[in-house]
Short mmCIF file of C-alpha atoms and ligand atoms in Angstrom, two decimals:
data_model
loop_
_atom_site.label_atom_id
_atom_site.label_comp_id
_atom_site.label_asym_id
_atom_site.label_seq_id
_atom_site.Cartn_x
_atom_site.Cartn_y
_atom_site.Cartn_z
CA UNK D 1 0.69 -19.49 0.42
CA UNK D 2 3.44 -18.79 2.66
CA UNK D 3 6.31 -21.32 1.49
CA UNK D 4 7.56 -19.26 -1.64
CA UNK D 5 7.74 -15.76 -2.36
CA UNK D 6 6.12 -14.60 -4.83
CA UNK D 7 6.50 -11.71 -7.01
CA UNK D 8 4.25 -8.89 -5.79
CA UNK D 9 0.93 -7.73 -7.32
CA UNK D 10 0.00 -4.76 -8.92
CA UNK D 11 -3.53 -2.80 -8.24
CA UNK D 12 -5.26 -0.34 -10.66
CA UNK D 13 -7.23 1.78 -8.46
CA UNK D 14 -9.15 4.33 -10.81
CA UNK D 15 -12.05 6.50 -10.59
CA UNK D 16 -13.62 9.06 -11.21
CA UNK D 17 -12.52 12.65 -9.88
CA UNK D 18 -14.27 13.17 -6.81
CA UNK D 19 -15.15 9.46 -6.10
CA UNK D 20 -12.80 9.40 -3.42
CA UNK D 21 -10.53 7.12 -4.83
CA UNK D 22 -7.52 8.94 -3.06
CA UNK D 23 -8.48 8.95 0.44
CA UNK D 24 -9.70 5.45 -0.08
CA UNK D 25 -6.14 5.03 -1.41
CA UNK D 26 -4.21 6.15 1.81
CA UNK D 27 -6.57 4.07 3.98
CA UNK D 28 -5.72 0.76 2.14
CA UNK D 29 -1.83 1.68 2.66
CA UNK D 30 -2.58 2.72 6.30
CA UNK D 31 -4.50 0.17 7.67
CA UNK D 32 -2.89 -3.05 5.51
CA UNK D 33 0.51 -1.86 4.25
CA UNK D 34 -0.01 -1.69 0.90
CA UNK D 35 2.99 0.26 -1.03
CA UNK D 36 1.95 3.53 -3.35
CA UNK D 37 3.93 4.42 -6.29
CA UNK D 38 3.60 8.27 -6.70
CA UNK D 39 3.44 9.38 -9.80
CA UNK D 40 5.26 12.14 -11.73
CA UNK D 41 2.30 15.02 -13.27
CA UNK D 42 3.00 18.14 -14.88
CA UNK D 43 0.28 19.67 -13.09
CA UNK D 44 0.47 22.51 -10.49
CA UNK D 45 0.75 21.31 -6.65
CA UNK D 46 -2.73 22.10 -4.79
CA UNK D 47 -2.20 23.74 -1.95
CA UNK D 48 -1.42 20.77 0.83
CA UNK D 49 -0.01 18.77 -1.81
CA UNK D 50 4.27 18.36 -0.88
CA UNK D 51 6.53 17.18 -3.68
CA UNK D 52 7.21 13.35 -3.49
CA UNK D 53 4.26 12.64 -1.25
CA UNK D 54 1.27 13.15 -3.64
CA UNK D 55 3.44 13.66 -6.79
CA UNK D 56 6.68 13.91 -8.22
CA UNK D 57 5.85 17.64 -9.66
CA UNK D 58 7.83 17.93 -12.86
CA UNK D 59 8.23 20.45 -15.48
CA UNK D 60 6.68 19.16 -18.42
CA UNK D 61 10.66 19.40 -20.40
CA UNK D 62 11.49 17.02 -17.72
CA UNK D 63 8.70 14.69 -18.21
CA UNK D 64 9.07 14.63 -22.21
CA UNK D 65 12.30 13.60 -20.81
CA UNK D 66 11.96 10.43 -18.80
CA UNK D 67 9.81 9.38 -21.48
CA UNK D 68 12.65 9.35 -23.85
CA UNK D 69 14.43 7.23 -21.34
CA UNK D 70 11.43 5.12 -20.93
CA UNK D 71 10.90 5.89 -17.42
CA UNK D 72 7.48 4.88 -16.82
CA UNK D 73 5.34 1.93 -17.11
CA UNK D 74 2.37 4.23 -18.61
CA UNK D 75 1.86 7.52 -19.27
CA UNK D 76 -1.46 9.46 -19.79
CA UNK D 77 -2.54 13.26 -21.08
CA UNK D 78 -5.41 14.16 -18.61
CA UNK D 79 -7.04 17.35 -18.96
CA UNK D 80 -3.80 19.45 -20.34
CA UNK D 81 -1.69 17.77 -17.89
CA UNK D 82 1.27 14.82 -18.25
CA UNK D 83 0.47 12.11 -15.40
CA UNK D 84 3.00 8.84 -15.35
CA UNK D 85 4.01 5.59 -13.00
CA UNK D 86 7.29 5.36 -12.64
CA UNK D 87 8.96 2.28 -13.75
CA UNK D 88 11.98 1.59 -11.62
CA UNK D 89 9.94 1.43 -8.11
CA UNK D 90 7.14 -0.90 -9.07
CA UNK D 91 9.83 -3.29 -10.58
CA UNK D 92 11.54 -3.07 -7.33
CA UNK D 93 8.57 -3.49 -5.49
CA UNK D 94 7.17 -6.26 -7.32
CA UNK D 95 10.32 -7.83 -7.28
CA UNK D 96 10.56 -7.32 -3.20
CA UNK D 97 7.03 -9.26 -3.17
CA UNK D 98 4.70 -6.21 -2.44
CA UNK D 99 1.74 -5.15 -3.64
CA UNK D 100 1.89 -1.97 -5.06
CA UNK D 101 -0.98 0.14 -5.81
CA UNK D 102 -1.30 2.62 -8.88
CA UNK D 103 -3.82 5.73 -8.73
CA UNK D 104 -4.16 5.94 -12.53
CA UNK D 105 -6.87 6.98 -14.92
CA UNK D 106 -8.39 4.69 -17.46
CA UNK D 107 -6.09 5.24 -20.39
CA UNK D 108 -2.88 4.30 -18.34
CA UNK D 109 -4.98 1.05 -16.72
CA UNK D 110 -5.66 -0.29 -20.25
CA UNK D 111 -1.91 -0.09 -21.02
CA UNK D 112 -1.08 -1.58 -17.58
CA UNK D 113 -3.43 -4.63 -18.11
CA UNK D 114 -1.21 -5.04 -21.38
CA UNK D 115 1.93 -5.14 -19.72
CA UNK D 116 0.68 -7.21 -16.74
CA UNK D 117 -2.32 -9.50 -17.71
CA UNK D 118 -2.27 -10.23 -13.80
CA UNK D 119 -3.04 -6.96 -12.79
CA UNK D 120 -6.00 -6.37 -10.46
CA UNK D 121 -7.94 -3.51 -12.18
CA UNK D 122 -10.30 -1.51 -9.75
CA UNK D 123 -13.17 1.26 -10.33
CA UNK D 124 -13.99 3.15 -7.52
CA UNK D 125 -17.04 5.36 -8.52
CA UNK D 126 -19.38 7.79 -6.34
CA UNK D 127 -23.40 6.39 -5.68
CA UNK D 128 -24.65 8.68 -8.75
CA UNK D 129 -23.43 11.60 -10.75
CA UNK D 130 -25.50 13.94 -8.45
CA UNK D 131 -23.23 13.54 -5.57
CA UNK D 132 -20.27 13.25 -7.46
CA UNK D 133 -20.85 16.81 -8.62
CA UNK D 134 -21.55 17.68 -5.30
CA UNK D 135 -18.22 16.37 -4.13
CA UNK D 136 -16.11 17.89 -6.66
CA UNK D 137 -17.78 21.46 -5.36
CA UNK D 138 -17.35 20.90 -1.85
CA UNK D 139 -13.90 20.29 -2.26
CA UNK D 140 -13.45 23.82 -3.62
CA UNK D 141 -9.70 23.02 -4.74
CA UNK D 142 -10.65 23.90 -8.45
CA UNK D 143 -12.83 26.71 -10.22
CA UNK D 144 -15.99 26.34 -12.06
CA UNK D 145 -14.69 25.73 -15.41
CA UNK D 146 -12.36 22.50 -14.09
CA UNK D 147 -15.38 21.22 -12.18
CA UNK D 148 -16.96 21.29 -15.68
CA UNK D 149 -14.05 19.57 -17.62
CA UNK D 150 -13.80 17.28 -14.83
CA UNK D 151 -17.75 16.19 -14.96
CA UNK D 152 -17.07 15.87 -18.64
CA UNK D 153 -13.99 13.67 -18.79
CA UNK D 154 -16.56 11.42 -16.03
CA UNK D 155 -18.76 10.56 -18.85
CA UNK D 156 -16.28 9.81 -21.23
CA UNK D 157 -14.32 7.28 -18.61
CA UNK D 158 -18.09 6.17 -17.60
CA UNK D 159 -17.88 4.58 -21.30
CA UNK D 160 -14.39 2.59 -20.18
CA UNK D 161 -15.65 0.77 -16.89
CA UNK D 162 -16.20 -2.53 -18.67
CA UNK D 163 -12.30 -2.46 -19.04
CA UNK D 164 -11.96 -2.87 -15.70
CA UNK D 165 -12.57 -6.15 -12.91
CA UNK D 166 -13.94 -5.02 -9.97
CA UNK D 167 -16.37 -2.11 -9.50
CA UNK D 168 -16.71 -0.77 -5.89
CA UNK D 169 -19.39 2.01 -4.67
CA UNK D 170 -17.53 4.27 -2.34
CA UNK D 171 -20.70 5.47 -0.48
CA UNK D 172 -21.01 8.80 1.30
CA UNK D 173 -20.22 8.18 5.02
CA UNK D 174 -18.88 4.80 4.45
CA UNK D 175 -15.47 5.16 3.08
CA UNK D 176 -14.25 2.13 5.65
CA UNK D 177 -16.72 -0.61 3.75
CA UNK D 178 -15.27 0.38 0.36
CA UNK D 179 -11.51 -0.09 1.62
CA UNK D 180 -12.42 -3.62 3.27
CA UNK D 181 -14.23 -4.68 0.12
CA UNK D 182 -11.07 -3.88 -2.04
CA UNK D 183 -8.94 -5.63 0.46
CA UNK D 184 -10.33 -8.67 0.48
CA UNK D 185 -10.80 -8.44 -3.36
CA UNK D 186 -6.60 -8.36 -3.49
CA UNK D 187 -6.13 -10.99 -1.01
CA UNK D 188 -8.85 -13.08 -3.21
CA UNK D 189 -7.21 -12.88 -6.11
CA UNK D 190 -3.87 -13.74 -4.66
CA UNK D 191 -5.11 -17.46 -4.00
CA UNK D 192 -6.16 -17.79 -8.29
CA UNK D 193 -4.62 -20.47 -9.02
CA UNK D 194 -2.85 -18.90 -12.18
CA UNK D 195 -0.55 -16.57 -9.81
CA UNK D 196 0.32 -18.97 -7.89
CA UNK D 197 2.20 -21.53 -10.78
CA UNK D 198 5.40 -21.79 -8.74
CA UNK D 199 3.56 -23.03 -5.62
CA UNK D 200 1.67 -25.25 -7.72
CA UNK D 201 4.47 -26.99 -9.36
CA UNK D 202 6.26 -27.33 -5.88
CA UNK D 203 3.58 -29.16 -4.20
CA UNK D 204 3.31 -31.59 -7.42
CA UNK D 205 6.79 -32.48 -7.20
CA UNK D 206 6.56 -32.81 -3.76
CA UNK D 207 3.67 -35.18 -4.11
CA UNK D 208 4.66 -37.02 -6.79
CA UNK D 209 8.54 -38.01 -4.67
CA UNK D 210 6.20 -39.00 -1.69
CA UNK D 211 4.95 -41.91 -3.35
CA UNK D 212 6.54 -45.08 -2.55
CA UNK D 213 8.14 -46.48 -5.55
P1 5GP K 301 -5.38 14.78 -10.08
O1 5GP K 301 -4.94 15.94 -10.89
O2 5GP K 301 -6.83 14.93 -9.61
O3 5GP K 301 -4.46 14.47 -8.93
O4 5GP K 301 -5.35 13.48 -11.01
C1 5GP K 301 -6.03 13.47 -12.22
C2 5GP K 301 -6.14 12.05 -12.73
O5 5GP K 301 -4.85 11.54 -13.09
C3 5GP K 301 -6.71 11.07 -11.70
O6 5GP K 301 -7.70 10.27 -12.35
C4 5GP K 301 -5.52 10.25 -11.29
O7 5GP K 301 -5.90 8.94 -10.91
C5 5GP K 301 -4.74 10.22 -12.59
N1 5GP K 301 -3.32 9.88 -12.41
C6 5GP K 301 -2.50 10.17 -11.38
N2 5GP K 301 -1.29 9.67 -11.58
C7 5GP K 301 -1.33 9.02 -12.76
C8 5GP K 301 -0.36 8.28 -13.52
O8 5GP K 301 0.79 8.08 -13.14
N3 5GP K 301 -0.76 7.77 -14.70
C9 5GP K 301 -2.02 7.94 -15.19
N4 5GP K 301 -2.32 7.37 -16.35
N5 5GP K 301 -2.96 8.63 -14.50
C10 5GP K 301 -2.61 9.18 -13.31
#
């Protein structure tokens, strides 16, 4: 559907922590273009993490802040931390015609399928709980107690799936299967015929002037 621009789509790509769901992330923008919104947190940097790549860092003052001035789309509290998508660059990307992916947790996809009923909402989830614990220790970026916390918020967003479209197994070893999958479920649901009204009214018209009168 080349002949009109439309406006861009927006992807909810959650998961659970340690399902991968970040590096899947980066692939889908490096191999097919996809824009990123990065989102403001209150949270620490981890080491490797740079300011504006992985996060807007903010103080938590600032934050309450932008709130006020209704500077984000959604907002979420996730394990004692402030985590929200900025609202000026999505509009602007949407508006530009991209597709703009958000890294969110459950709480802020619920309020983004709110705002945008044409939202693609993704769960990216680990092959079983067993590995997902292993991943989460392997990556040794938090302590013991987080780990824990982390496992335990799991379970609770375990309970929120059905919320969501599209489930997608990011298996160990096969990262590359899970980004093609979600790929082609975003260009799939670019052809439904409900985001695509514009086109669908053209092509009437354009019908309806071609017959002979
Ligand atoms: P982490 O601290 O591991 O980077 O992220 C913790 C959780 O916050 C992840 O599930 C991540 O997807 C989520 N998250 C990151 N940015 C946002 C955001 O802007 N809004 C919401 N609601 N969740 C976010």
């Amino acid at each position: 559907m080349t002949r009109m621009k439309n406006r861009g789509s927006l992807v909810v790509i959650s998961g659970f922590s340690g399902s991968g769901k970040g590096s899947v992330t980066k692939e889908l923008i490096r191999k097919y273009g996809y824009s990123l919104s990065v989102s403001m947190t209150t949270r620490k940097p981890r080491e490797g993490e740079v300011d504006g790549r992985e996060y807007h860092f903010k103080t938590e003052e600032d934050f309450l802040k932008l709130i006020d001035y209704n500077g984000f789309i959604e907002y979420a509290r996730y394990v004692d931390h402030y985590y929200g998508t900025p609202r000026q660059f999505v509009e602007d990307e949407l508006a530009a015609g991209h597709c703009v992916l958000l890294e969110i947790e459950v709480q802020g996809a619920v309020s983004i399928k709110e705002q945008y009923p044409d939202a693609i909402l993704i769960f990216i989830t680990a092959p079983s709980a067993e590995s997902l614990k292993k991943r989460l220790c392997c990556r040794g970026t938090e302590d013991s107690s987080v780990i824990e916390k982390r496992m335990h918020r799991a379970a609770a967003e375990a309970e929120s799936i059905d919320e969501y479209q599209y489930i997608v197994i990011n298996d160990d070893g096969k990262m590359n299967e899970c980004v093609d999958k979600i790929h082609s479920i975003i260009e799939g649901e670019a052809c439904r015929v409900s985001v695509n009204h514009d086109f669908v009214e053209l092509i009437q018209r354009e019908l309806n002037e071609e017959q002979p009168s």
